[in-house]
């Protein structure tokens, strides 16, 4: 058995050695281009001395190659990945410095590149323009610029014919301008993340052709105008985040066609006063929905019966009025977070909310809620400071909750009293016979009449 194992190991090493030896060397011009890019990212490291051999056999982490078949039957080796910026010990890409930079001519030699990644590379006062991505041709599959505040400029005219592009990620940069024309024609796209930049203008073009798209994140920019109806054609999308922009008009009804959508955030835009969309009740795959910061107005509709999978719902500051439906507490059994604060909600807090076992935070601050809080001591203790009730002056707690000394806003609520109403007046009964008290009152009024 030992001999067989030794023979197997020897054979394996022999095969690996022959594969390595037979692999064509990286073209010298392409190797020199890699050195120049590495030097532009970090000139403090002597890359030529550290990696003097074929970079496709021995290269820093983040530089990868692959073997390609040529039309004449031969094979060649080319660089397919350039990733820069130390992420973790598991992804120790070449580290960037305050002097890191990149230009289109430096990247134009890599015609077989599939992935281009820069993480926290451009962060000094020196601005770095967005390179022309069209220089890579149709081989490029992933473009990721993450947390590069000195990266500036527009994507317009720089996307080219990137027909193989699957991931387009520009997040935490200072890229500006409008979304480039033709983005909707890149039908291989699975992710578009353009969050936390300075993009502006309307989202134009037909997005419905992006049938493979799973993530659309345009949050924290300056986009405006209506959300295009074509967004309803993204049949495979799982996440749509358009929050913190200036979108206006009506929330498009085409969203109801997104049967696989799990995360929807339209918060903090300028959508009109059309109420909470009723079609949300048909989107049964939703796990989170956030509409906060839009003055939608109206009452909370009865749409929750088929939304039992929701884990988080944000309706803060949406101009809501009327009562909180008890059905929310009945059907939202998996809810961990419910935000209804800063509205004009009235009536009592549904006691059904106290049965939501998964709930870890509920925010009802700054409404017009009244009456006794229906929660048990156990429920309130579990919530602690995440039970947010301030700004409801007519809301009160019973003695049990008051004496439990639970941290949070409960201590700011008044103690409920036994209150009864006669006509429009409130009379406090602290003991004795109420009929006798009424009789004494009549006798007193009669005495005043005689004196008159």
Tab-separated table of C-alpha atoms in Angstrom:
chain	number	residue	atom	x	y	z
A	1	UNK	CA	0.000	0.000	0.000
A	2	UNK	CA	2.819	2.414	0.904
A	3	UNK	CA	4.554	1.707	-2.412
A	4	UNK	CA	1.343	2.377	-4.369
A	5	UNK	CA	0.787	5.675	-2.571
A	6	UNK	CA	4.371	6.775	-3.206
A	7	UNK	CA	3.996	5.864	-6.869
A	8	UNK	CA	0.754	7.878	-7.071
A	9	UNK	CA	2.410	10.942	-5.531
A	10	UNK	CA	5.390	10.676	-7.870
A	11	UNK	CA	3.118	10.392	-10.906
A	12	UNK	CA	1.082	13.405	-9.786
A	13	UNK	CA	4.194	15.543	-9.344
A	14	UNK	CA	5.461	14.409	-12.744
A	15	UNK	CA	2.219	15.444	-14.443
A	16	UNK	CA	2.158	18.824	-12.689
A	17	UNK	CA	5.807	19.433	-13.618
A	18	UNK	CA	5.140	18.631	-17.269
A	19	UNK	CA	2.087	20.864	-17.391
A	20	UNK	CA	4.068	23.766	-15.931
A	21	UNK	CA	7.007	23.179	-18.277
A	22	UNK	CA	4.746	22.911	-21.335
A	23	UNK	CA	2.791	26.092	-20.527
A	24	UNK	CA	3.805	28.913	-22.853
A	25	UNK	CA	5.570	31.795	-21.133
A	26	UNK	CA	3.837	35.126	-20.736
A	27	UNK	CA	4.680	37.490	-23.542
A	28	UNK	CA	7.528	39.788	-22.456
A	29	UNK	CA	5.616	42.944	-23.415
A	30	UNK	CA	2.598	41.853	-21.368
A	31	UNK	CA	4.886	40.955	-18.434
A	32	UNK	CA	6.454	44.402	-18.605
A	33	UNK	CA	2.958	45.953	-18.583
A	34	UNK	CA	2.167	44.095	-15.359
A	35	UNK	CA	5.340	45.458	-13.747
A	36	UNK	CA	4.407	49.003	-14.772
A	37	UNK	CA	0.887	48.660	-13.320
A	38	UNK	CA	2.288	47.241	-10.068
A	39	UNK	CA	4.737	50.123	-9.876
A	40	UNK	CA	1.983	52.692	-10.423
A	41	UNK	CA	0.024	51.124	-7.553
A	42	UNK	CA	2.963	50.815	-5.169
A	43	UNK	CA	6.365	52.157	-6.203
A	44	UNK	CA	7.820	51.397	-2.771
A	45	UNK	CA	8.078	47.693	-3.645
A	46	UNK	CA	10.715	46.479	-6.135
A	47	UNK	CA	8.437	44.177	-8.115
A	48	UNK	CA	11.055	43.294	-10.763
A	49	UNK	CA	13.385	41.930	-8.068
A	50	UNK	CA	10.707	40.150	-6.038
A	51	UNK	CA	9.132	38.421	-9.038
A	52	UNK	CA	11.812	38.123	-11.736
A	53	UNK	CA	10.410	34.994	-13.392
A	54	UNK	CA	7.386	34.401	-15.564
A	55	UNK	CA	4.533	36.172	-13.737
A	56	UNK	CA	2.117	33.479	-14.830
A	57	UNK	CA	4.158	30.959	-12.821
A	58	UNK	CA	5.136	33.197	-9.900
A	59	UNK	CA	3.196	36.382	-9.271
A	60	UNK	CA	1.858	38.409	-6.339
A	61	UNK	CA	-1.622	37.575	-5.134
A	62	UNK	CA	-4.153	39.356	-7.321
A	63	UNK	CA	-2.357	38.736	-10.603
A	64	UNK	CA	-3.694	35.668	-12.437
A	65	UNK	CA	-3.223	34.134	-15.863
A	66	UNK	CA	-4.912	31.584	-18.072
A	67	UNK	CA	-4.169	29.482	-21.121
A	68	UNK	CA	-5.825	30.327	-24.459
A	69	UNK	CA	-6.181	28.431	-27.734
A	70	UNK	CA	-5.159	30.438	-30.767
A	71	UNK	CA	-6.695	30.172	-34.245
A	72	UNK	CA	-3.568	28.459	-35.632
A	73	UNK	CA	-3.863	25.635	-33.117
A	74	UNK	CA	-1.151	26.935	-30.792
A	75	UNK	CA	-1.641	28.104	-27.214
A	76	UNK	CA	-0.729	31.310	-25.416
A	77	UNK	CA	-0.768	32.608	-21.858
A	78	UNK	CA	-2.295	35.934	-20.855
A	79	UNK	CA	-3.136	37.923	-17.738
A	80	UNK	CA	-6.803	37.524	-16.800
A	81	UNK	CA	-6.990	39.221	-13.392
A	82	UNK	CA	-5.557	42.391	-11.847
A	83	UNK	CA	-6.684	42.961	-8.255
A	84	UNK	CA	-5.138	45.638	-6.054
A	85	UNK	CA	-5.642	46.805	-2.491
A	86	UNK	CA	-5.123	44.648	0.592
A	87	UNK	CA	-8.490	43.204	1.637
A	88	UNK	CA	-7.534	40.598	4.263
A	89	UNK	CA	-5.027	37.866	5.009
A	90	UNK	CA	-7.176	35.658	2.806
A	91	UNK	CA	-6.992	38.160	-0.031
A	92	UNK	CA	-3.584	39.878	0.263
A	93	UNK	CA	-3.620	41.809	-2.986
A	94	UNK	CA	-0.709	44.192	-3.642
A	95	UNK	CA	-1.135	47.063	-1.146
A	96	UNK	CA	-1.907	50.567	-2.330
A	97	UNK	CA	-0.318	53.817	-1.150
A	98	UNK	CA	-1.358	57.503	-1.121
A	99	UNK	CA	0.523	57.863	-4.409
A	100	UNK	CA	-1.321	55.044	-6.196
A	101	UNK	CA	-2.628	55.915	-9.634
A	102	UNK	CA	-3.786	54.245	-12.830
A	103	UNK	CA	-4.252	55.355	-16.430
A	104	UNK	CA	-5.866	53.921	-19.531
A	105	UNK	CA	-2.546	53.460	-21.403
A	106	UNK	CA	-1.218	51.368	-18.505
A	107	UNK	CA	-4.180	48.989	-18.805
A	108	UNK	CA	-4.621	48.910	-22.574
A	109	UNK	CA	-2.225	45.957	-23.076
A	110	UNK	CA	-4.461	43.465	-21.282
A	111	UNK	CA	-6.802	42.306	-24.023
A	112	UNK	CA	-7.673	39.062	-22.261
A	113	UNK	CA	-8.443	40.580	-18.854
A	114	UNK	CA	-11.551	39.221	-17.128
A	115	UNK	CA	-11.389	40.935	-13.732
A	116	UNK	CA	-10.217	44.409	-12.699
A	117	UNK	CA	-10.423	45.258	-8.982
A	118	UNK	CA	-9.259	48.267	-6.948
A	119	UNK	CA	-9.973	48.432	-3.204
A	120	UNK	CA	-9.070	51.564	-1.221
A	121	UNK	CA	-6.350	52.480	-3.700
A	122	UNK	CA	-7.134	56.082	-4.638
A	123	UNK	CA	-7.680	58.161	-1.516
A	124	UNK	CA	-5.227	61.093	-1.555
A	125	UNK	CA	-5.840	64.677	-2.705
A	126	UNK	CA	-4.619	63.679	-6.153
A	127	UNK	CA	-7.593	62.865	-8.387
A	128	UNK	CA	-7.544	59.739	-10.538
A	129	UNK	CA	-9.816	59.721	-13.618
A	130	UNK	CA	-11.914	56.650	-14.375
A	131	UNK	CA	-10.018	54.604	-16.967
A	132	UNK	CA	-11.560	53.794	-20.333
A	133	UNK	CA	-12.964	50.298	-19.823
A	134	UNK	CA	-13.584	49.826	-23.521
A	135	UNK	CA	-9.840	49.279	-23.898
A	136	UNK	CA	-10.294	45.719	-22.624
A	137	UNK	CA	-12.757	44.584	-25.244
A	138	UNK	CA	-15.309	41.850	-24.844
A	139	UNK	CA	-13.283	39.623	-22.491
A	140	UNK	CA	-13.902	41.747	-19.369
A	141	UNK	CA	-16.356	40.136	-16.928
A	142	UNK	CA	-15.879	42.003	-13.643
A	143	UNK	CA	-15.071	45.658	-12.906
A	144	UNK	CA	-14.899	46.623	-9.244
A	145	UNK	CA	-13.799	49.998	-7.835
A	146	UNK	CA	-14.541	49.977	-4.100
A	147	UNK	CA	-13.870	52.811	-1.610
A	148	UNK	CA	-11.726	55.035	-3.821
A	149	UNK	CA	-12.730	58.618	-2.913
A	150	UNK	CA	-10.175	60.156	-5.306
A	151	UNK	CA	-11.607	58.321	-8.311
A	152	UNK	CA	-13.450	60.936	-10.389
A	153	UNK	CA	-14.955	61.472	-13.794
A	154	UNK	CA	-17.782	59.919	-15.750
A	155	UNK	CA	-18.496	56.486	-17.199
A	156	UNK	CA	-19.934	58.019	-20.333
A	157	UNK	CA	-18.199	56.688	-23.437
A	158	UNK	CA	-16.016	54.358	-21.378
A	159	UNK	CA	-18.095	51.185	-21.315
A	160	UNK	CA	-17.597	50.146	-24.916
A	161	UNK	CA	-18.796	46.785	-26.144
A	162	UNK	CA	-18.406	44.886	-22.859
A	163	UNK	CA	-20.686	42.065	-23.908
A	164	UNK	CA	-19.274	39.606	-21.335
A	165	UNK	CA	-19.524	41.972	-18.360
A	166	UNK	CA	-21.239	40.294	-15.383
A	167	UNK	CA	-20.403	42.625	-12.492
A	168	UNK	CA	-20.211	46.421	-12.645
A	169	UNK	CA	-19.358	47.747	-9.173
A	170	UNK	CA	-18.484	51.378	-8.453
A	171	UNK	CA	-19.169	52.026	-4.763
A	172	UNK	CA	-17.745	54.611	-2.388
A	173	UNK	CA	-16.039	56.682	-5.095
A	174	UNK	CA	-16.622	60.159	-6.548
A	175	UNK	CA	-17.710	59.103	-10.023
A	176	UNK	CA	-20.260	61.525	-11.500
A	177	UNK	CA	-22.423	62.142	-14.550
A	178	UNK	CA	-25.267	60.064	-15.914
A	179	UNK	CA	-25.539	56.315	-16.318
A	180	UNK	CA	-23.863	55.557	-19.661
A	181	UNK	CA	-25.968	54.915	-22.708
A	182	UNK	CA	-26.157	51.292	-23.692
A	183	UNK	CA	-25.913	49.900	-20.171
A	184	UNK	CA	-29.221	48.133	-20.754
A	185	UNK	CA	-27.713	46.360	-23.762
A	186	UNK	CA	-25.062	44.542	-21.691
A	187	UNK	CA	-27.256	41.501	-21.293
A	188	UNK	CA	-24.688	39.413	-19.387
A	189	UNK	CA	-24.875	41.734	-16.364
A	190	UNK	CA	-25.731	40.059	-13.065
A	191	UNK	CA	-24.853	42.963	-10.757
A	192	UNK	CA	-24.993	46.739	-11.129
A	193	UNK	CA	-23.821	48.525	-7.989
A	194	UNK	CA	-23.195	52.257	-8.381
A	195	UNK	CA	-23.865	53.268	-4.775
A	196	UNK	CA	-22.305	56.175	-2.868
A	197	UNK	CA	-21.051	58.200	-5.798
A	198	UNK	CA	-22.154	61.466	-7.405
A	199	UNK	CA	-24.210	60.172	-10.310
A	200	UNK	CA	-27.006	62.490	-11.461
A	201	UNK	CA	-29.756	62.753	-14.056
A	202	UNK	CA	-32.504	60.350	-15.002
A	203	UNK	CA	-32.120	56.618	-15.381
A	204	UNK	CA	-32.713	56.264	-19.094
A	205	UNK	CA	-32.728	53.366	-21.473
A	206	UNK	CA	-34.464	50.019	-21.416
A	207	UNK	CA	-33.415	47.855	-18.485
A	208	UNK	CA	-35.842	45.052	-19.251
A	209	UNK	CA	-33.292	43.232	-21.407
A	210	UNK	CA	-31.097	42.529	-18.369
A	211	UNK	CA	-32.673	39.133	-17.734
A	212	UNK	CA	-29.688	37.841	-15.722
A	213	UNK	CA	-29.496	40.794	-13.331
A	214	UNK	CA	-29.653	39.835	-9.649
A	215	UNK	CA	-28.631	43.122	-7.970
A	216	UNK	CA	-29.483	46.716	-8.884
A	217	UNK	CA	-28.075	49.208	-6.359
A	218	UNK	CA	-28.091	52.912	-7.271
A	219	UNK	CA	-28.350	54.184	-3.692
A	220	UNK	CA	-26.873	57.412	-2.305
A	221	UNK	CA	-26.484	59.406	-5.490
A	222	UNK	CA	-28.336	62.293	-7.116
A	223	UNK	CA	-30.569	60.455	-9.564
A	224	UNK	CA	-33.890	62.169	-10.299
A	225	UNK	CA	-37.078	61.864	-12.289
A	226	UNK	CA	-39.305	58.820	-12.517
A	227	UNK	CA	-38.068	55.307	-11.920
A	228	UNK	CA	-38.270	53.715	-15.401
A	229	UNK	CA	-41.130	51.272	-15.933
A	230	UNK	CA	-38.663	48.913	-17.586
A	231	UNK	CA	-37.401	48.011	-14.115
A	232	UNK	CA	-40.380	45.665	-13.989
A	233	UNK	CA	-38.728	43.511	-16.650
A	234	UNK	CA	-35.825	42.455	-14.405
A	235	UNK	CA	-37.316	39.021	-13.960
A	236	UNK	CA	-34.420	37.482	-11.987
A	237	UNK	CA	-33.543	40.429	-9.741
A	238	UNK	CA	-33.259	39.748	-5.991
A	239	UNK	CA	-32.265	43.190	-4.709
A	240	UNK	CA	-33.323	46.695	-5.781
A	241	UNK	CA	-31.907	49.614	-3.789
A	242	UNK	CA	-32.711	53.109	-5.071
A	243	UNK	CA	-32.604	54.822	-1.669
A	244	UNK	CA	-31.227	58.294	-0.930
A	245	UNK	CA	-31.740	59.840	-4.362
A	246	UNK	CA	-34.225	62.354	-5.778
A	247	UNK	CA	-36.566	60.002	-7.611
A	248	UNK	CA	-40.086	61.424	-7.873
A	249	UNK	CA	-43.523	60.665	-9.276
A	250	UNK	CA	-45.299	57.420	-8.536
A	251	UNK	CA	-43.638	54.221	-7.402
A	252	UNK	CA	-43.841	52.149	-10.616
A	253	UNK	CA	-46.442	49.394	-10.623
A	254	UNK	CA	-44.153	47.254	-12.743
A	255	UNK	CA	-42.297	46.310	-9.559
A	256	UNK	CA	-45.035	43.805	-8.848
A	257	UNK	CA	-43.670	41.703	-11.720
A	258	UNK	CA	-40.450	41.081	-9.789
A	259	UNK	CA	-41.598	37.761	-8.367
A	260	UNK	CA	-38.149	36.832	-7.034
A	261	UNK	CA	-37.427	40.181	-5.359
A	262	UNK	CA	-36.349	39.831	-1.736
A	263	UNK	CA	-34.969	43.289	-0.887
A	264	UNK	CA	-36.628	46.565	-1.926
A	265	UNK	CA	-35.398	49.938	-0.662
A	266	UNK	CA	-36.927	53.094	-2.124
A	267	UNK	CA	-36.381	55.149	1.021
A	268	UNK	CA	-35.525	58.840	1.201
A	269	UNK	CA	-36.533	59.977	-2.247
A	270	UNK	CA	-39.302	62.364	-3.340
A	271	UNK	CA	-42.043	59.989	-4.433
A	272	UNK	CA	-45.498	61.581	-4.610
A	273	UNK	CA	-48.415	61.291	-2.227
A	274	UNK	CA	-49.964	58.164	-3.708
A	275	UNK	CA	-50.026	56.019	-0.572
A	276	UNK	CA	-48.302	52.731	0.121
A	277	UNK	CA	-48.521	50.685	-3.098
A	278	UNK	CA	-51.147	47.977	-2.790
A	279	UNK	CA	-49.225	45.739	-5.181
A	280	UNK	CA	-46.665	45.074	-2.425
A	281	UNK	CA	-49.162	42.534	-1.140
A	282	UNK	CA	-48.548	40.468	-4.285
A	283	UNK	CA	-44.749	40.377	-3.873
A	284	UNK	CA	-44.628	37.264	-1.745
A	285	UNK	CA	-40.845	36.770	-1.939
A	286	UNK	CA	-40.094	40.027	-0.138
A	287	UNK	CA	-37.906	39.789	2.952
A	288	UNK	CA	-37.263	43.500	3.438
A	289	UNK	CA	-39.123	46.559	2.201
A	290	UNK	CA	-38.147	50.139	3.019
A	291	UNK	CA	-40.143	53.177	1.910
A	292	UNK	CA	-39.122	55.563	4.710
A	293	UNK	CA	-38.594	59.252	4.047
A	294	UNK	CA	-41.181	59.579	1.250
A	295	UNK	CA	-44.363	61.537	1.916
A	296	UNK	CA	-46.656	58.827	0.578
A	297	UNK	CA	-49.593	59.674	2.845
A	298	UNK	CA	-52.753	57.673	3.471
A	299	UNK	CA	-53.454	54.822	5.855
A	300	UNK	CA	-51.565	51.565	6.240
A	301	UNK	CA	-53.381	49.193	3.866
A	302	UNK	CA	-54.473	45.639	4.628
A	303	UNK	CA	-51.898	43.908	2.417
A	304	UNK	CA	-50.020	41.673	4.841
A	305	UNK	CA	-51.709	38.299	4.533
A	306	UNK	CA	-49.260	36.895	1.971
A	307	UNK	CA	-46.149	38.675	3.261
A	308	UNK	CA	-45.261	36.365	6.117
A	309	UNK	CA	-41.657	36.137	4.954
A	310	UNK	CA	-40.908	39.792	5.655
A	311	UNK	CA	-38.135	40.280	8.203
A	312	UNK	CA	-37.851	44.067	8.073
A	313	UNK	CA	-40.250	46.841	7.144
A	314	UNK	CA	-39.454	50.562	7.189
A	315	UNK	CA	-42.294	53.054	6.865
A	316	UNK	CA	-40.792	55.856	8.931
A	317	UNK	CA	-41.715	59.425	8.017
A	318	UNK	CA	-44.081	58.500	5.194
A	319	UNK	CA	-47.019	60.722	6.211
A	320	UNK	CA	-49.183	57.808	7.368
A	321	UNK	CA	-52.442	58.444	9.241
A	322	UNK	CA	-55.146	56.308	10.819
A	323	UNK	CA	-54.766	53.182	12.930
A	324	UNK	CA	-52.102	50.501	12.836
A	325	UNK	CA	-53.768	47.382	11.402
A	326	UNK	CA	-53.830	44.429	13.775
A	327	UNK	CA	-53.184	42.247	10.716
A	328	UNK	CA	-49.545	43.360	10.724
A	329	UNK	CA	-49.117	41.591	14.049
A	330	UNK	CA	-51.026	38.566	12.819
A	331	UNK	CA	-49.241	37.899	9.521
A	332	UNK	CA	-45.726	39.350	9.896
A	333	UNK	CA	-44.586	36.396	11.999
A	334	UNK	CA	-40.939	36.595	10.898
A	335	UNK	CA	-40.528	40.347	11.320
A	336	UNK	CA	-37.378	41.383	13.195
A	337	UNK	CA	-37.780	45.125	12.615
A	338	UNK	CA	-40.847	47.339	12.196
A	339	UNK	CA	-40.380	51.092	11.742
A	340	UNK	CA	-43.534	53.240	11.856
A	341	UNK	CA	-42.097	56.317	13.559
A	342	UNK	CA	-42.556	59.981	12.654
A	343	UNK	CA	-46.019	59.638	11.155
A	344	UNK	CA	-49.519	60.680	12.207
A	345	UNK	CA	-50.741	57.257	13.325
A	346	UNK	CA	-53.572	57.212	15.856
A	347	UNK	CA	-55.450	54.749	18.029
A	348	UNK	CA	-53.957	52.038	20.188
A	349	UNK	CA	-50.978	49.776	19.625
A	350	UNK	CA	-52.279	46.389	18.422
A	351	UNK	CA	-51.838	43.754	21.107
A	352	UNK	CA	-50.970	41.307	18.308
A	353	UNK	CA	-47.538	42.972	18.059
A	354	UNK	CA	-46.706	41.427	21.414
A	355	UNK	CA	-46.922	37.955	19.870
A	356	UNK	CA	-44.228	38.599	17.259
A	357	UNK	CA	-41.543	36.325	18.668
A	358	UNK	CA	-38.870	37.241	16.104
A	359	UNK	CA	-39.217	40.979	16.703
A	360	UNK	CA	-36.048	42.631	17.998
A	361	UNK	CA	-36.868	46.298	17.307
A	362	UNK	CA	-40.059	48.290	16.912
A	363	UNK	CA	-40.065	52.050	16.443
A	364	UNK	CA	-43.362	53.860	17.039
A	365	UNK	CA	-41.893	57.220	18.066
A	366	UNK	CA	-43.527	60.569	17.299
A	367	UNK	CA	-47.062	59.556	16.401
A	368	UNK	CA	-50.465	60.173	18.021
A	369	UNK	CA	-50.912	56.769	19.593
A	370	UNK	CA	-52.913	56.530	22.818
A	371	UNK	CA	-54.166	54.123	25.431
A	372	UNK	CA	-52.460	51.384	27.374
A	373	UNK	CA	-49.431	49.675	25.908
A	374	UNK	CA	-50.523	46.040	25.447
A	375	UNK	CA	-47.112	44.412	25.868
A	376	UNK	CA	-46.150	41.955	28.583
A	377	UNK	CA	-43.200	42.486	30.907
A	378	UNK	CA	-41.395	39.604	29.186
A	379	UNK	CA	-41.858	41.123	25.722
A	380	UNK	CA	-40.801	44.596	26.861
A	381	UNK	CA	-37.743	43.219	28.669
A	382	UNK	CA	-36.669	41.364	25.526
A	383	UNK	CA	-36.960	44.511	23.446
A	384	UNK	CA	-35.302	46.816	25.973
A	385	UNK	CA	-34.084	50.047	24.364
A	386	UNK	CA	-35.213	48.785	20.954
A	387	UNK	CA	-38.824	49.395	22.007
A	388	UNK	CA	-39.065	53.041	20.929
A	389	UNK	CA	-42.208	54.880	22.000
A	390	UNK	CA	-41.248	58.492	22.735
A	391	UNK	CA	-43.352	61.283	21.285
A	392	UNK	CA	-46.766	59.703	21.980
A	393	UNK	CA	-48.058	61.776	24.935
A	394	UNK	CA	-51.338	59.865	25.262
A	395	UNK	CA	-49.671	56.459	25.451
A	396	UNK	CA	-49.433	54.934	28.931
A	397	UNK	CA	-48.226	51.824	30.760
A	398	UNK	CA	-49.715	49.811	33.591
A	399	UNK	CA	-48.124	49.361	36.973
A	400	UNK	CA	-46.542	46.039	36.053
A	401	UNK	CA	-44.486	47.530	33.222
A	402	UNK	CA	-43.627	50.623	35.253
A	403	UNK	CA	-42.333	48.632	38.214
A	404	UNK	CA	-40.341	46.251	36.007
A	405	UNK	CA	-37.704	48.984	35.559
A	406	UNK	CA	-37.002	48.065	31.938
A	407	UNK	CA	-34.445	50.239	30.166
A	408	UNK	CA	-35.567	52.326	27.241
A	409	UNK	CA	-38.499	54.637	26.636
A	410	UNK	CA	-41.030	52.887	28.898
A	411	UNK	CA	-39.931	55.031	31.826
A	412	UNK	CA	-40.973	58.153	29.925
A	413	UNK	CA	-44.580	57.019	29.493
A	414	UNK	CA	-47.189	58.034	32.029
A	415	UNK	CA	-48.928	55.553	34.291
A	416	UNK	CA	-52.381	54.558	33.117
A	417	UNK	CA	-55.360	55.557	35.300
A	418	UNK	CA	-58.893	54.098	35.501
A	419	UNK	CA	-60.671	56.668	33.414
A	420	UNK	CA	-64.328	56.800	32.528
A	421	UNK	CA	-66.127	59.365	30.450
A	422	UNK	CA	-69.457	61.142	31.082
A	423	UNK	CA	-70.335	63.089	27.980
A	424	UNK	CA	-67.200	64.965	27.042
A	425	UNK	CA	-65.955	65.202	30.645
A	426	UNK	CA	-63.617	62.843	32.453
A	427	UNK	CA	-64.479	61.850	36.038
A	428	UNK	CA	-62.001	59.952	38.182
A	429	UNK	CA	-63.555	57.361	40.489
A	430	UNK	CA	-61.254	56.682	43.408
A	431	UNK	CA	-63.740	54.804	45.545
A	432	UNK	CA	-67.250	55.106	47.004
A	433	UNK	CA	-70.623	55.056	45.325
A	434	UNK	CA	-70.709	56.948	42.059
A	435	UNK	CA	-74.509	57.328	42.302
A	436	UNK	CA	-74.157	58.922	45.727
A	437	UNK	CA	-71.512	61.313	44.367
A	438	UNK	CA	-73.837	62.347	41.544
A	439	UNK	CA	-76.667	62.943	44.091
A	440	UNK	CA	-74.478	65.233	46.173
A	441	UNK	CA	-73.601	67.179	43.036
A	442	UNK	CA	-77.302	67.701	42.194
A	443	UNK	CA	-78.083	68.863	45.742
A	444	UNK	CA	-75.227	71.368	45.551
A	445	UNK	CA	-76.450	72.746	42.222
A	446	UNK	CA	-79.984	73.032	43.637
A	447	UNK	CA	-78.710	74.984	46.646
A	448	UNK	CA	-76.960	77.435	44.316
A	449	UNK	CA	-80.206	77.844	42.389
A	450	UNK	CA	-82.126	78.765	45.571
A	451	UNK	CA	-79.514	81.327	46.541
A	452	UNK	CA	-79.859	82.935	43.145
